[in-house]
Short mmCIF file of C-alpha atoms in Angstrom, two decimals:
data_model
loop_
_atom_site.label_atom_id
_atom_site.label_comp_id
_atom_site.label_asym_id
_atom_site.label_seq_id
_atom_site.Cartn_x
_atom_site.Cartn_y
_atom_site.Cartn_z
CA UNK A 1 3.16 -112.13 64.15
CA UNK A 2 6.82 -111.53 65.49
CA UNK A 3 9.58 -110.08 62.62
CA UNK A 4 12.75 -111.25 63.03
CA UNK A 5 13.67 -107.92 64.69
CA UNK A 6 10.85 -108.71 67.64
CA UNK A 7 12.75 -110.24 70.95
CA UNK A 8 10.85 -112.19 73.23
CA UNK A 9 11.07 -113.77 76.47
CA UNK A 10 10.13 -116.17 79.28
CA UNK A 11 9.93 -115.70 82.67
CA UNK A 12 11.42 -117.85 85.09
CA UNK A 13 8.64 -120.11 85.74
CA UNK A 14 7.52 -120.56 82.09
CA UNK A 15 11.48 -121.44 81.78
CA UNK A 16 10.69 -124.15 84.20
CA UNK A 17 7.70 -125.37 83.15
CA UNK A 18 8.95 -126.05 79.43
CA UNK A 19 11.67 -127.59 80.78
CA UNK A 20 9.35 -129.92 82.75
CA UNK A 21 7.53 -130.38 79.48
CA UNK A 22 10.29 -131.42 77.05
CA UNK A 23 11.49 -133.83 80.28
CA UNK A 24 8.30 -135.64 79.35
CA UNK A 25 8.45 -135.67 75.80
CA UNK A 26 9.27 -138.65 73.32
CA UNK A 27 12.55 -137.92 71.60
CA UNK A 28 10.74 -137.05 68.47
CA UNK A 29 8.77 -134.59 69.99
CA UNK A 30 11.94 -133.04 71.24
CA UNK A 31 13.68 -132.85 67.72
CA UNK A 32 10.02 -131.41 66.23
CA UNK A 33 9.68 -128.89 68.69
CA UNK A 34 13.40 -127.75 67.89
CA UNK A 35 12.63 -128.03 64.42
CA UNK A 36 9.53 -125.95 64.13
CA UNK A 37 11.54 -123.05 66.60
CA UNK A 38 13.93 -122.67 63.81
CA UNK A 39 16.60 -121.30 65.90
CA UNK A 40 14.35 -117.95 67.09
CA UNK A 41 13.42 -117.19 70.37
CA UNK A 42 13.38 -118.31 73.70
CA UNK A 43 12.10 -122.02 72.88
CA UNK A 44 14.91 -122.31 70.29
CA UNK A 45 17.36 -121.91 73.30
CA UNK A 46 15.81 -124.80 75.44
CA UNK A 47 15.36 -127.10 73.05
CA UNK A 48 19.09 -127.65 71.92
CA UNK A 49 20.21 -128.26 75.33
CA UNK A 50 17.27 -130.87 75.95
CA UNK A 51 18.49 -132.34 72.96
CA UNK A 52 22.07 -132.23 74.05
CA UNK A 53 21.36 -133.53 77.43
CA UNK A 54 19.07 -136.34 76.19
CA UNK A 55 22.00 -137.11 73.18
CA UNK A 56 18.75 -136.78 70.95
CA UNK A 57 20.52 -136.54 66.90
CA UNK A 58 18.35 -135.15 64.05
#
């Protein structure tokens, strides 16, 4: 398991691919997924701005 020290990233593709898969998510899903990421890592950063674009409120 990752310490908070640990970075981690995606490559482009994986970028695009979660993208894709938070396009076809139910709001919920969208708001759990940011939840669970807990503001670490590279999911953390997608999920805010497919919450943002989507006007998706917690």
């Amino acid at each position: 398991m990752a310490n908070d020290e640990t970075k981690t990233g995606l490559d482009d593709a994986s970028v695009t691919a979660f993208r894709l898969t938070l396009d076809n998510l139910a709001d919920h899903d969208v708001a759990e997924i940011f939840e669970a990421a807990a503001g670490r890592g590279p999911i953390a950063d997608l999920a805010p701005k497919a919450m943002r674009a989507r006007n998706i409120d917690l």
